[in-house]
Each structure stands twice: as structure tokens, then as C-alpha cells.
XYZ file of C-alpha atoms in Angstrom:
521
model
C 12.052 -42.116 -5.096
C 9.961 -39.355 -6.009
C 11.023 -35.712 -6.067
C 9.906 -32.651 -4.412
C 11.071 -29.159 -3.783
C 10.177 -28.936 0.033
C 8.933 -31.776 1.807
C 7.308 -31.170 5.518
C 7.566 -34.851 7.419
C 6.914 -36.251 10.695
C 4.157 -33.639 11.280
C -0.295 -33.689 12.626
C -1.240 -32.314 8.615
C -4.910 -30.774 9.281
C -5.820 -30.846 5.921
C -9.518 -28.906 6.379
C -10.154 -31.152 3.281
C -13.237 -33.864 4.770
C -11.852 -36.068 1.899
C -8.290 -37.071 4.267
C -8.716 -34.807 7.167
C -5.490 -35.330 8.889
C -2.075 -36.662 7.634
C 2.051 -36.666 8.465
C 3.501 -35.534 5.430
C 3.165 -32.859 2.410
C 5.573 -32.546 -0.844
C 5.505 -29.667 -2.650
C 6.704 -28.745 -6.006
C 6.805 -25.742 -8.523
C 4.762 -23.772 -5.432
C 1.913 -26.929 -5.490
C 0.870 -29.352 -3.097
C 1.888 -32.696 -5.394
C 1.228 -35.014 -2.545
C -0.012 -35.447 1.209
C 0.460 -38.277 3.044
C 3.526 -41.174 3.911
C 6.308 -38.991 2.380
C 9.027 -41.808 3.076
C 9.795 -42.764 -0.759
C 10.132 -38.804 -1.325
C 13.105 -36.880 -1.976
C 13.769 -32.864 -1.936
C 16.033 -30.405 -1.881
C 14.677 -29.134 1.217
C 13.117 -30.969 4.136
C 11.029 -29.627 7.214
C 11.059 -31.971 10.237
C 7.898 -31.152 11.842
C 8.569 -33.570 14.598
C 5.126 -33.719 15.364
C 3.837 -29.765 15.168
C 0.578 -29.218 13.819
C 0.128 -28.141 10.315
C -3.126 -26.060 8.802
C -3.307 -24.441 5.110
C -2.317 -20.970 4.967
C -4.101 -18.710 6.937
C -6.851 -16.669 5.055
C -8.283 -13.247 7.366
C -10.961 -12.502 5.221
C -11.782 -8.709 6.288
C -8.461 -7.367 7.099
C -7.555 -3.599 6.404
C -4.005 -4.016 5.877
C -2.786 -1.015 4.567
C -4.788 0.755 6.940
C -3.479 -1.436 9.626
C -0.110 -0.541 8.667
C -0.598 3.148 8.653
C -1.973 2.696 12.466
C 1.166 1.888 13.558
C 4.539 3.048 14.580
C 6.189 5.068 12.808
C 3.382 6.153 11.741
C 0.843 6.283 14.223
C 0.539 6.309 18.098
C -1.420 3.689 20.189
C -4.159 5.019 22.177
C -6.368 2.158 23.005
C -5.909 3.773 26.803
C -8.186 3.778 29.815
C -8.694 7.311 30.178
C -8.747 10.501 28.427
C -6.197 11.877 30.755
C -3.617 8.782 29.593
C -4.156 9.852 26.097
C -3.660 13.143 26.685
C -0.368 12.410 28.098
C 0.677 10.219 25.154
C -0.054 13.071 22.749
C 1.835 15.419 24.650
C 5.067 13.370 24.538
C 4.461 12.751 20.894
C 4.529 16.493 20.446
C 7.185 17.002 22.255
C 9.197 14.590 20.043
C 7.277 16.323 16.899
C 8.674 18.569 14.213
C 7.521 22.067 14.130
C 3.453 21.621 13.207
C 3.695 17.952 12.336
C 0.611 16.018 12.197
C 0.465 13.782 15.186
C -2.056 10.915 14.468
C -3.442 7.683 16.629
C -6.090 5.104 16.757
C -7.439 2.903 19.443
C -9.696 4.957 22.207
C -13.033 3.440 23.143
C -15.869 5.647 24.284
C -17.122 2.477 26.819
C -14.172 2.040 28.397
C -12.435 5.385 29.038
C -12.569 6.181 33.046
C -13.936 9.665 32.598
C -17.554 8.323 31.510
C -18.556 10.620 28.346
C -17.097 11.418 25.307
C -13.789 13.373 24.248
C -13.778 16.760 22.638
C -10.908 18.830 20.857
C -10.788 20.733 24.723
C -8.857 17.238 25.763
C -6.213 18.068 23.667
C -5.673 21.368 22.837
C -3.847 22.113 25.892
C -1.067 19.996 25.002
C -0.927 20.356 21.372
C -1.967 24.168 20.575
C 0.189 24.119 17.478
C 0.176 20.512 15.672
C -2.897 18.648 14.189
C -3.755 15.898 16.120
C -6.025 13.580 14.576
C -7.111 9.916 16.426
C -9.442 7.646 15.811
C -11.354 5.471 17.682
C -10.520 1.575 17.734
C -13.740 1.092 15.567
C -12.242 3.540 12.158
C -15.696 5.044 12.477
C -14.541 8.521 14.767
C -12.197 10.754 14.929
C -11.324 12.622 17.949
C -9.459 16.342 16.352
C -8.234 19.153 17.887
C -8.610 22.989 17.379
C -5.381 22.934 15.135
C -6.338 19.919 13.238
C -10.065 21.494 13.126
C -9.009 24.630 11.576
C -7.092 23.228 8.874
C -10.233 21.138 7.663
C -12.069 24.281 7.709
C -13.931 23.324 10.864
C -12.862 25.939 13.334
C -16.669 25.321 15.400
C -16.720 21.614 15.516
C -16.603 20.095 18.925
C -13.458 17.659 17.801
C -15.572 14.690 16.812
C -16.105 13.746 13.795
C -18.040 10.700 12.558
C -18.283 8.150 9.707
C -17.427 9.675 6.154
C -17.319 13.084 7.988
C -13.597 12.227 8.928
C -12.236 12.385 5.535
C -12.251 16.337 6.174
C -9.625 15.923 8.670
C -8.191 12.755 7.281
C -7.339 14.080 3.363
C -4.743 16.281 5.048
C -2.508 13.944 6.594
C 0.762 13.530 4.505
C 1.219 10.228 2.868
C 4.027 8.325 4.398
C 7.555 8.561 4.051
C 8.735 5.598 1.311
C 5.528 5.184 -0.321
C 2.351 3.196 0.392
C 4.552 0.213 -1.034
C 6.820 0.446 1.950
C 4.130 -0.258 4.296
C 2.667 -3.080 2.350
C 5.433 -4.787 2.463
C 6.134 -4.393 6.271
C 2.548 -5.295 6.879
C 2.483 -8.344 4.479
C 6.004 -9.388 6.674
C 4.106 -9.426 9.954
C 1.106 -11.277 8.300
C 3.504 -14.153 7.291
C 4.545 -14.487 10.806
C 1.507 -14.875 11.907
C 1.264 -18.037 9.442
C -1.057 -15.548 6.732
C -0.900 -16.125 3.471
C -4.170 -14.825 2.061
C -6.392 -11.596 3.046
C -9.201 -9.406 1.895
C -8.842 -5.989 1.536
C -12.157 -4.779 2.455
C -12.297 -1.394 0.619
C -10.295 0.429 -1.563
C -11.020 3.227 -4.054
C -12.351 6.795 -4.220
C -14.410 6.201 -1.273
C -11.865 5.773 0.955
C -9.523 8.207 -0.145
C -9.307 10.311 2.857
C -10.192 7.000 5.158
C -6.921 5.907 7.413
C -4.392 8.727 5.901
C -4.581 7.199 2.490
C -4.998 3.689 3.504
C -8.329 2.865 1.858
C -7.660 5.151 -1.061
C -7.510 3.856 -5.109
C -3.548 4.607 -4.745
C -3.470 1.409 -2.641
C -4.700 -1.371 -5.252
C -1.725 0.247 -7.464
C 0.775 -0.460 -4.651
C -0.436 -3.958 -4.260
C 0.036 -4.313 -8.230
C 4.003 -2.701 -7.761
C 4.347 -5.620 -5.359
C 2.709 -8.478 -6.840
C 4.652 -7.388 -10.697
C 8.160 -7.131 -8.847
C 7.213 -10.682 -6.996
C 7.791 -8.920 -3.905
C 3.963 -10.112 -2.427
C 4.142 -13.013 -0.032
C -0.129 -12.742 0.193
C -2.623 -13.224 -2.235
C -5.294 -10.079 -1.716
C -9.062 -9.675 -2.814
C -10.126 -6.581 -3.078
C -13.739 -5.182 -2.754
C -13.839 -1.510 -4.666
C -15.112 1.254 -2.615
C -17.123 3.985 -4.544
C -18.804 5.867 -1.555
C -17.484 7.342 1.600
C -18.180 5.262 4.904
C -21.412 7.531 5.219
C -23.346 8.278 2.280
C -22.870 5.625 -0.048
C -24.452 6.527 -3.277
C -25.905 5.196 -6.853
C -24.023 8.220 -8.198
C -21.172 7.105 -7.002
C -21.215 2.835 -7.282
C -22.849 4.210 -11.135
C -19.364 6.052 -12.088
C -17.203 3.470 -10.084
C -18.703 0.251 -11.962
C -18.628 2.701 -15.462
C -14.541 2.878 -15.604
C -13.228 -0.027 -12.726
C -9.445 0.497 -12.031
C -7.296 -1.189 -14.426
C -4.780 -1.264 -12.101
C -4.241 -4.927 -12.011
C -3.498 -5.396 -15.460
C -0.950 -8.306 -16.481
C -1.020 -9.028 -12.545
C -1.816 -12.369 -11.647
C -5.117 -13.425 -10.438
C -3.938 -15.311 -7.898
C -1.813 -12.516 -6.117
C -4.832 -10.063 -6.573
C -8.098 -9.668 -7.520
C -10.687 -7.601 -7.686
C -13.675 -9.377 -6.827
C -16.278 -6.710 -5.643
C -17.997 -3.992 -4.195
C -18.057 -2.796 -0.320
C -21.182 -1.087 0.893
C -21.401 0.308 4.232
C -25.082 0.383 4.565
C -25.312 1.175 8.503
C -22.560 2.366 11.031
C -21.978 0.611 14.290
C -23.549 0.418 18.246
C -21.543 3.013 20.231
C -22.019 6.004 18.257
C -25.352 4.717 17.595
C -25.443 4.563 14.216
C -26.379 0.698 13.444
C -29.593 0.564 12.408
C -31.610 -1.298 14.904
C -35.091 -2.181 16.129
C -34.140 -2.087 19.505
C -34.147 1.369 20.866
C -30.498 2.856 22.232
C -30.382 4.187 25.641
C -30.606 8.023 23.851
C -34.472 6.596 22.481
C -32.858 6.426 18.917
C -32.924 3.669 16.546
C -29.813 5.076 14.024
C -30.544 4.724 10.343
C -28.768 3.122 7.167
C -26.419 5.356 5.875
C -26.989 5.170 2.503
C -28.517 8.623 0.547
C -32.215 9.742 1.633
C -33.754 12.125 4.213
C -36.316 9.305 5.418
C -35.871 5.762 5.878
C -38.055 4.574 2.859
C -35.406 6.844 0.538
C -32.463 5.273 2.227
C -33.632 1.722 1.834
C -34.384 2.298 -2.277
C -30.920 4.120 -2.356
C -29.730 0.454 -0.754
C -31.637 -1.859 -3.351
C -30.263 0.251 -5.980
C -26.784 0.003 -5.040
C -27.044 -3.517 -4.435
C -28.840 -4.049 -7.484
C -26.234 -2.187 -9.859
C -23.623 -4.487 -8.324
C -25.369 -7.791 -8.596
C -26.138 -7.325 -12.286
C -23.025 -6.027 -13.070
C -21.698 -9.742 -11.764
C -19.338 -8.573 -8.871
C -19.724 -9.538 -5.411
C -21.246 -7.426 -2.587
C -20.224 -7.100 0.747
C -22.239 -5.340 2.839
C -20.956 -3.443 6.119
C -24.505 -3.977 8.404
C -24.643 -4.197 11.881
C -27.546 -3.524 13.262
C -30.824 -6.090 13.539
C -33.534 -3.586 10.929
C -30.304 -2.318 8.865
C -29.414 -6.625 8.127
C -32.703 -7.258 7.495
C -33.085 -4.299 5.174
C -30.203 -5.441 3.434
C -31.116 -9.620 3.300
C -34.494 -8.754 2.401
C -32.912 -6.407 -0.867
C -30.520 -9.542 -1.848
C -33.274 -11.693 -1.511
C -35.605 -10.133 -3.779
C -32.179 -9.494 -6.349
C -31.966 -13.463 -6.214
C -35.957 -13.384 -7.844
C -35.501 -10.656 -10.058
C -32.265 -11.049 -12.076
C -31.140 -14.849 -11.321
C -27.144 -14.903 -11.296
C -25.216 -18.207 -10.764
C -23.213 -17.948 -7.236
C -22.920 -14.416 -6.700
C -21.898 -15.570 -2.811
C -23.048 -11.511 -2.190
C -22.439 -11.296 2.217
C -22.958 -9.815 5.215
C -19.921 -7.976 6.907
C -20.091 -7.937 11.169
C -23.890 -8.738 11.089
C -23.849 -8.070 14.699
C -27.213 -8.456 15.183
C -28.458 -11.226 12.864
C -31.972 -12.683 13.314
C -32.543 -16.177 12.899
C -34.877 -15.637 9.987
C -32.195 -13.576 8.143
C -29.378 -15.885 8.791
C -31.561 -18.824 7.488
C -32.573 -16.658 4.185
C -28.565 -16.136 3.754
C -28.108 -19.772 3.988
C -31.161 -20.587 1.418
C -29.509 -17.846 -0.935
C -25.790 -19.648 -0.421
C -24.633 -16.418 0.682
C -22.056 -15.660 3.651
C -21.907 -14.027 6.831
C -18.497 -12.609 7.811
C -17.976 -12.344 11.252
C -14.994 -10.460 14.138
C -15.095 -13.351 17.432
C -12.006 -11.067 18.981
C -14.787 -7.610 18.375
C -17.762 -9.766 19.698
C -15.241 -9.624 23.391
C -14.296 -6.561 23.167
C -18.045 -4.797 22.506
C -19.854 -7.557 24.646
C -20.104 -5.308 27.498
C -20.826 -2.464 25.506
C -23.867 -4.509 23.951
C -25.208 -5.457 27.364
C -25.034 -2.038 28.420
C -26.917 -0.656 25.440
C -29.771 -3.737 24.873
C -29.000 -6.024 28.035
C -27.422 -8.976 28.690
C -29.934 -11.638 26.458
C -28.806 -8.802 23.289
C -25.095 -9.753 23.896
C -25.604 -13.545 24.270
C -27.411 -13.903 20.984
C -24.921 -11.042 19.143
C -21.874 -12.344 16.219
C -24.123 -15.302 15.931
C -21.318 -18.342 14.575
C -23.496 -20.848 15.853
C -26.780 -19.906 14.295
C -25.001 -18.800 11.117
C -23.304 -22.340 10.213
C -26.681 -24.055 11.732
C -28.482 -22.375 8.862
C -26.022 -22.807 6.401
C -24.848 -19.632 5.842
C -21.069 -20.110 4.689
C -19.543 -18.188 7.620
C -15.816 -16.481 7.508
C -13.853 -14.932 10.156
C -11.672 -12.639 9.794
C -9.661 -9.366 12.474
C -10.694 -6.006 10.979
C -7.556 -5.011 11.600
C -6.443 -2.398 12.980
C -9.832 -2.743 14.670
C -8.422 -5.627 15.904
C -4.997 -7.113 15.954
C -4.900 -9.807 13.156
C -4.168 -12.696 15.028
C -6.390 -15.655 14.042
C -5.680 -17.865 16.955
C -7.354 -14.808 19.348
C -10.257 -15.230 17.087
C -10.487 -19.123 17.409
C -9.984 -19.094 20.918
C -12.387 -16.276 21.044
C -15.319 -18.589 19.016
C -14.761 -21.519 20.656
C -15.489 -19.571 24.110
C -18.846 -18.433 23.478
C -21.587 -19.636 25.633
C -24.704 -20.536 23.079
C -23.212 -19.374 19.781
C -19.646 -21.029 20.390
C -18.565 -23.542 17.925
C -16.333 -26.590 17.631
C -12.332 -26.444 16.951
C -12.626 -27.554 13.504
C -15.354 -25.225 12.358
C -13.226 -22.240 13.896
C -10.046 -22.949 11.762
C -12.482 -23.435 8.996
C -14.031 -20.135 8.659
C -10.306 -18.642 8.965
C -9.159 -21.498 6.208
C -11.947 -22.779 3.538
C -14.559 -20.551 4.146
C -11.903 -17.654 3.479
C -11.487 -19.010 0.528
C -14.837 -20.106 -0.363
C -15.742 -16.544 -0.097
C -13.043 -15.290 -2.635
C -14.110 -18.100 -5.061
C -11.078 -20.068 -4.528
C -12.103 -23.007 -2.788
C -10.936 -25.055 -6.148
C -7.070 -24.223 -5.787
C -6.365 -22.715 -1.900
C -7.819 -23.348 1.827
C -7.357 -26.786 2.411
C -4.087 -29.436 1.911
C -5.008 -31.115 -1.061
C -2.992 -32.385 -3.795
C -3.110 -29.552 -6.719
C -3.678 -26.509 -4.702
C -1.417 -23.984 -4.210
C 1.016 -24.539 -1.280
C 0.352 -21.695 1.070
C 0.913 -23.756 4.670
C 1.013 -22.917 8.286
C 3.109 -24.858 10.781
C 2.024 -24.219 14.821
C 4.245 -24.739 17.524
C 1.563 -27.025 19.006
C 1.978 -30.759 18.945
C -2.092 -30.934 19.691
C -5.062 -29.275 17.767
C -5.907 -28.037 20.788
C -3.405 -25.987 21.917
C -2.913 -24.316 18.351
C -4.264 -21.149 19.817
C -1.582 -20.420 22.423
C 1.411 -21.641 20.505
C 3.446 -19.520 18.087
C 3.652 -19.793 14.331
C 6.976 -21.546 13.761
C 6.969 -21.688 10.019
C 4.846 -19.745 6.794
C 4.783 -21.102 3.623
C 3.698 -19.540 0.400
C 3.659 -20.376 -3.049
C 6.266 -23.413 -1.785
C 8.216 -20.944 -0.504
C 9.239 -20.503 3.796
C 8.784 -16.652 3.740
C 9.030 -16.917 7.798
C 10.730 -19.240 10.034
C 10.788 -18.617 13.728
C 13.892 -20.464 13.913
């Protein structure tokens, strides 16, 4: 008899390893996976009967805004993904009404394609019913703010028409108090509801002076340190990557990645590598679609084509501010990820890693694309020759399908979020939320992937890119992502007795580091 700390039995193991893809049983010991397979001559101290539920390594979102995402919600944040102007005026008046004497009243989650009233918001909407407190909310994207006059005046902004886009937001945003208890405090309530939705891993998509006013706080440098409190008091249940963010969301800079990559935060000092890591450098390099700021070839309905966002007053400046960028990262030897959307902005940014590749030859930099919306054929096929990654929002492509049609017609959204064509090319292809764009809830996302007409994909390569490819893409592929004897043993157990049905059924059980840090039961 052989001896384990937990032992899961009786269970449909989908191991994402090719090597054994499916078995009944995994042992685990000293927070390792020490066997998979027939677990009937093992012995533990604590046994799981899976009694035929479906088991898949720990969850990895691989672009998930978590502190942000925490911030965006109650009690710290209203919900205002609503239908209509007039419904989210009527939410902010009740939240003022509930308010302290001039306290900031914040909320994310309007859409300018969807709301009933058929154009955009302005700080008129809500100064009615909240003459007195700042109200700040953004739209579900992170990417607008909707302010009003009270709000506006505080930022200095007394003309402004209440919107306020891209890095233009961290006027307004810089003011917002931080939260009550710390930014520790909502890490840890965030990393809870992670773990119950069988998460175990995540990348934090952007932290550091660029962000500082982004999300009240929630992309600033103060959040690495809070992720370092938790990870030296053993209090983090996730293991976090972090890309560093030297520029604001517009405007990114060689000014700014120059100081940033001169003096990178020590904050993670003595903290173990496995918890978190700073593996990179995010770049927004366009903006997005609806406030038609991708950069695209296709002409928006306005005649515009939008622009990258990078430094430059024509679009020859902007793309040499972009090589340089990328170019100070790649030689550096961190990892880039790129925020491009639109179809000339991706191929600006493909054709600058490509010619990086040429020019200073690096082993595995696994640089990638972040959304690439609009991904030609020719670009996903140079990512795949460069082994570089694609990483990719199947619960976004639904919501801003009909948006896309709207804007470039129906052929435009067919062919948009390309999974399909990315893995066809072999480009290694994660998926991830963007929460609080979206909620992070990686069955939505599977179900959402394996839907698609023309660039839908199989079962198995859907829980893939939100398993290995996760963790191919934070260099981890050699100790997390798939059941295998040796890795760490970070585990997710479904409700669902059937592969199939894994994306309606709850998570009944999270394991991490060989410990259950959620149990449904």
C-alpha cells in the first residue's frame, strides 16, 4: 500500500496530457501529483469519491483583470450592464440616495450598441440625479468612462461632454478613494470566487504605473505588492503572472517602457515563483471597435480607420514608437503581450515581432497577441512560424458579434476571434474572460468556442487553451496544465459525469497545491 495525502478515486481524469489522456484516479502528495491512474493499492489520509464526475487540471484564465474585477463589484461598484440610459439613470439615483454626503458613486458595464436610446451618453444623463456626488462608470469594455458634471469638475474638466476615453480616464479615475480594508482585502475575495469556479491559475494582464489611475487603483504598481502580502502570508490559493504596465491605455511610450524596464518592481522578492511572477510587458498598441479606435483597414461607418495608440502625430511615427517598444522588451528578455484588435493595427504589430525574430534572435520569447479580433490568415500563420500565441475572449466574440456585423457586415463577424484559423496555423492559442469585461467563467467560454460556425473548435481543444495553453503561455507547461505525475496538483472536479456536459454543470471541488480550497458540498 502506497501512501498519499489526498487521493481522488472512482472519477473520468481528463488529463490534457496526449501521453494518458483520460484516467480514474489521482494521488497527491506534499501538493504534487505522485500518481494517476488505478489508485486501488493507495492509501491517504483523505479520499475524494468522485463517483464518476469529470476531472480537468486546474483552471488557468490567462487574461483576467482580477483586482480590477474585484473593484467592479459590490461593495464597491454598481452593475450597469443595462438596456437603456434611462435604467442606468435610475440605478445611480438609488445609489445616491443610499450615498454618504459627496461620495463617489462608481459602475461598469453599459454598452453603447445595445442601450435602447440609440447614441451615446453624456454627463446631461446623470446630472439630474446626482448634482452633488461624482459619478464615474465605465463601459463593459474598461476603455470609457461615462462622468458627470460633479465628477468632471473635480478632474479639472468642467467643459467635457462626460466621456472620456482610453488613458484619458485616469483624470477621473486617480480620484476615486482606494477601498476600505486594503487592495489585499479584495484579492482575497476575488481569488475565493476564482476557486469556486475550479481556478487555480490567472494572468494579471497589467499592472504598474500605467495603470495607476485604471479601475480605481486596480491596475496600479500597489497591486503586485498586495499579491506579494498574500502569497508571503500563504494566504494565495492562485498562482498569478503578471505583465508590467509602463504606459497608460493610450499613449504607450519608449519613455515610459525605457524607465519601467531601468528599475522593475522588486516587489516579489523572496516570493515564490510559482505563486507569482513577473513575466512581461503589456502594450496596448490599438483600442477597440465601438469607440472606433482599433486600427483597421476596413473603414467604420464614421469613414475612419482609428489609429495605434502608441506616441506619434502620423501613422509612420506611431508604428516606429511600436517597434521600439517592442524592441526594448524583446531584448531585454521579457515577454510581450500586445493589446491589438484591429486587422492594420495586428499586422503592424506581427510584422514588428517578425522582423525582432531576424534582428536580435532570442530562444522562445512566446511574445503574443491579446484579443486579435481581426486576425488575417497571413498574420496568424507568421505567429505560428514565430511559435508565438494568440490570446483570445469566445464569451466577447458573442457579445460584440452584432456590433461587428453592424460596423463591417456579417462575413467581418464570421471570420472575427479566429480559434479555428489560429490553432490551424499553429499559433499556440489561450483563452481567457477579461474580466470584469466579462464574467470569468471558463465553461461560458468553452461553450461559447465550441458554438462558432467556421472558426468553432472541438471539446478538447477548448479546455486546452483554458488548461495547457494557459500554461504554455506563462512558461509552465513543465510543472502545471495537465495531470501528470510531478506537476503541481492544482485540479478541477465538474459536476458532470460526461465531457460533454462540463459546461453546464457546477464546479463541485478546487484543488490547489493538494489542498480542497472549495468544496460545493
Amino acid at each position: 500500500m502506497t501512501d498519499a495525502d489526498l487521493l481522488l478515486v472512482d472519477g473520468r481524469v481528463l488529463t490534457m496530457d496526449p501521453a494518458r489522456p483520460y484516467a480514474t484516479g489521482v494521488a497527491v502528495r506534499d501538493g504534487e501529483i505522485v500518481h494517476v491512474g488505478d489508485t486501488s493499492d493507495w492509501s491517504a489520509g483523505e479520499v475524494v469519491d468522485l463517483r464518476g464526475r469529470v476531472v480537468l487540471p486546474g483552471i488557468n484564465d490567462s487574461h483576467l483583470h482580477a483586482c480590477a474585477y474585484g473593484l467592479t463589484r459590490p461593495p464597491f461598484c454598481l452593475d450597469v450592464a443595462l438596456g437603456s440610459i434611462a435604467e442606468v439613470r435610475e440605478r445611480v439615483a438609488a445609489a445616491v440616495r443610499a450615498a454618504g454626503p459627496g461620495e463617489w458613486v462608481r459602475g461598469i458595464g453599459w454598452n453603447p450598441g445595445y442601450l435602447a436610446e440609440g447614441r451615446m451618453p453624456s454627463k446631461a444623463d446623470l446630472d439630474d440625479v446626482a448634482p452633488h456626488h461624482p459619478v464615474l462608470l465605465q463601459d463593459f469594455s474598461g476603455h470609457t468612462t461615462w462622468a458627470n458634471s460633479a465628477a468632471l469638475r473635480l478632474a479639472g474638466l468642467p467643459d467635457g461632454d462626460g466621456l472620456l476615453h482610453h488613458g484619458d480616464q485616469d483624470l477621473v479615475q486617480r480620484l476615486v478613494p482606494p477601498p476600505q480594508g486594503g487592495l489585499a482585502r479584495v484579492l482575497r475575495e476575488v481569488v475565493a470566487e476564482l476557486n469556486r469556479a475550479g481556478i487555480t491559475s490567472f494572468t494579471e494582464p497589467g499592472l504598474g504605473p500605467g495603470g495607476g489611475a485604471a479601475f480605481a487603483g486596480g491596475m496600479g504598481p500597489g497591486v503586485l505588492s498586495a499579491y506579494a502580502e498574500l502569497a508571503r502570508a500563504g494566504e494565495l490559493t492562485a498562482r498569478v503572472s503578471v505583465l508590467g504596465l509602463p504606459s497608460p491605455m493610450s499613449g504607450a511610450s519608449v519613455a515610459d517602457t525605457e524607465a519601467y524596464l531601468a528599475r522593475l518592481p522588486d516587489d516579489l522578492d523572496g516570493v515564490d515563483e510559482r505563486l507569482v511572477r513577473l513575466l512581461g510587458v503589456k502594450v496596448f498598441a490599438d483600442g477597440i471597435p465601438p469607440s472606433e479606435t482599433a486600427w483597421m483597414r476596413e473603414a467604420y461607418p464614421s469613414g475612419g480607420h482609428g489609429s495605434l495608440c502608441t506616441h506619434g502625430g502620423t501613422d509612420a511615427e506611431r508604428v516606429a514608437e511600436l517597434d521600439e517598444i517592442l524592441r526594448l522588451v524583446h531584448v531585454v528578455g521579457l515577454q510581450a503581450g500586445v493589446h491589438v484588435v484591429g486587422s492594420r493595427g495586428i499586422d503592424a504589430v506581427v510584422d514588428a515581432l517578425a522582423a525582432l525574430s531576424r534582428e536580435y534572435p532570442r530562444a522562445d520569447p512566446r511574445h503574443y497577441v491579446i484579443h486579435g479580433q481581426f486576425a488575417s490568415k497571413q498574420a496568424l500563420a507568421t505567429l505560428g512560424e514565430l511559435g508565438y500565441g494568440i490570446n483570445l475572449q469566445p464569451v466577447l466574440q458573442h457579445v460584440e458579434s452584432g456590433t461587428t456585423r453592424e460596423m463591417f457586415g456579417a462575413a467581418a463577424a464570421e471570420r472575427e476571434w479566429p480559434a479555428r484559423s489560429a490553432i490551424d496555423a499553429g499559433v499556440l492559442t489561450a483563452c481567457s474572460s477579461d474580466a470584469p469585461v466579462t464574467a470569468p467563467d471558463w465553461r461560458a467560454g468553452v461553450a461559447a468556442l465550441i458554438a462558432r460556425d467556421g472558426e468553432g473548435v472541438s471539446l478538447r481543444e477548448a479546455l486546452s487553451a483554458y488548461t495547457i495553453a494557459g500554461a504554455r503561455q506563462d512558461f509552465a507547461e513543465g510543472w502545471k496544465g495537465t495531470l501528470t505525475t510531478g506537476k503541481v496538483a492544482d485540479l478541477c472536479v465538474s459536476a458532470a459525469t460526461a465531457d460533454e456536459d462540463v459546461t453546464a454543470a457546477p464546479v463541485d471541488l478546487t484543488v490547489f497545491g493538494g489542498r480542497i480550497v472549495w468544496s460545493r458540498s
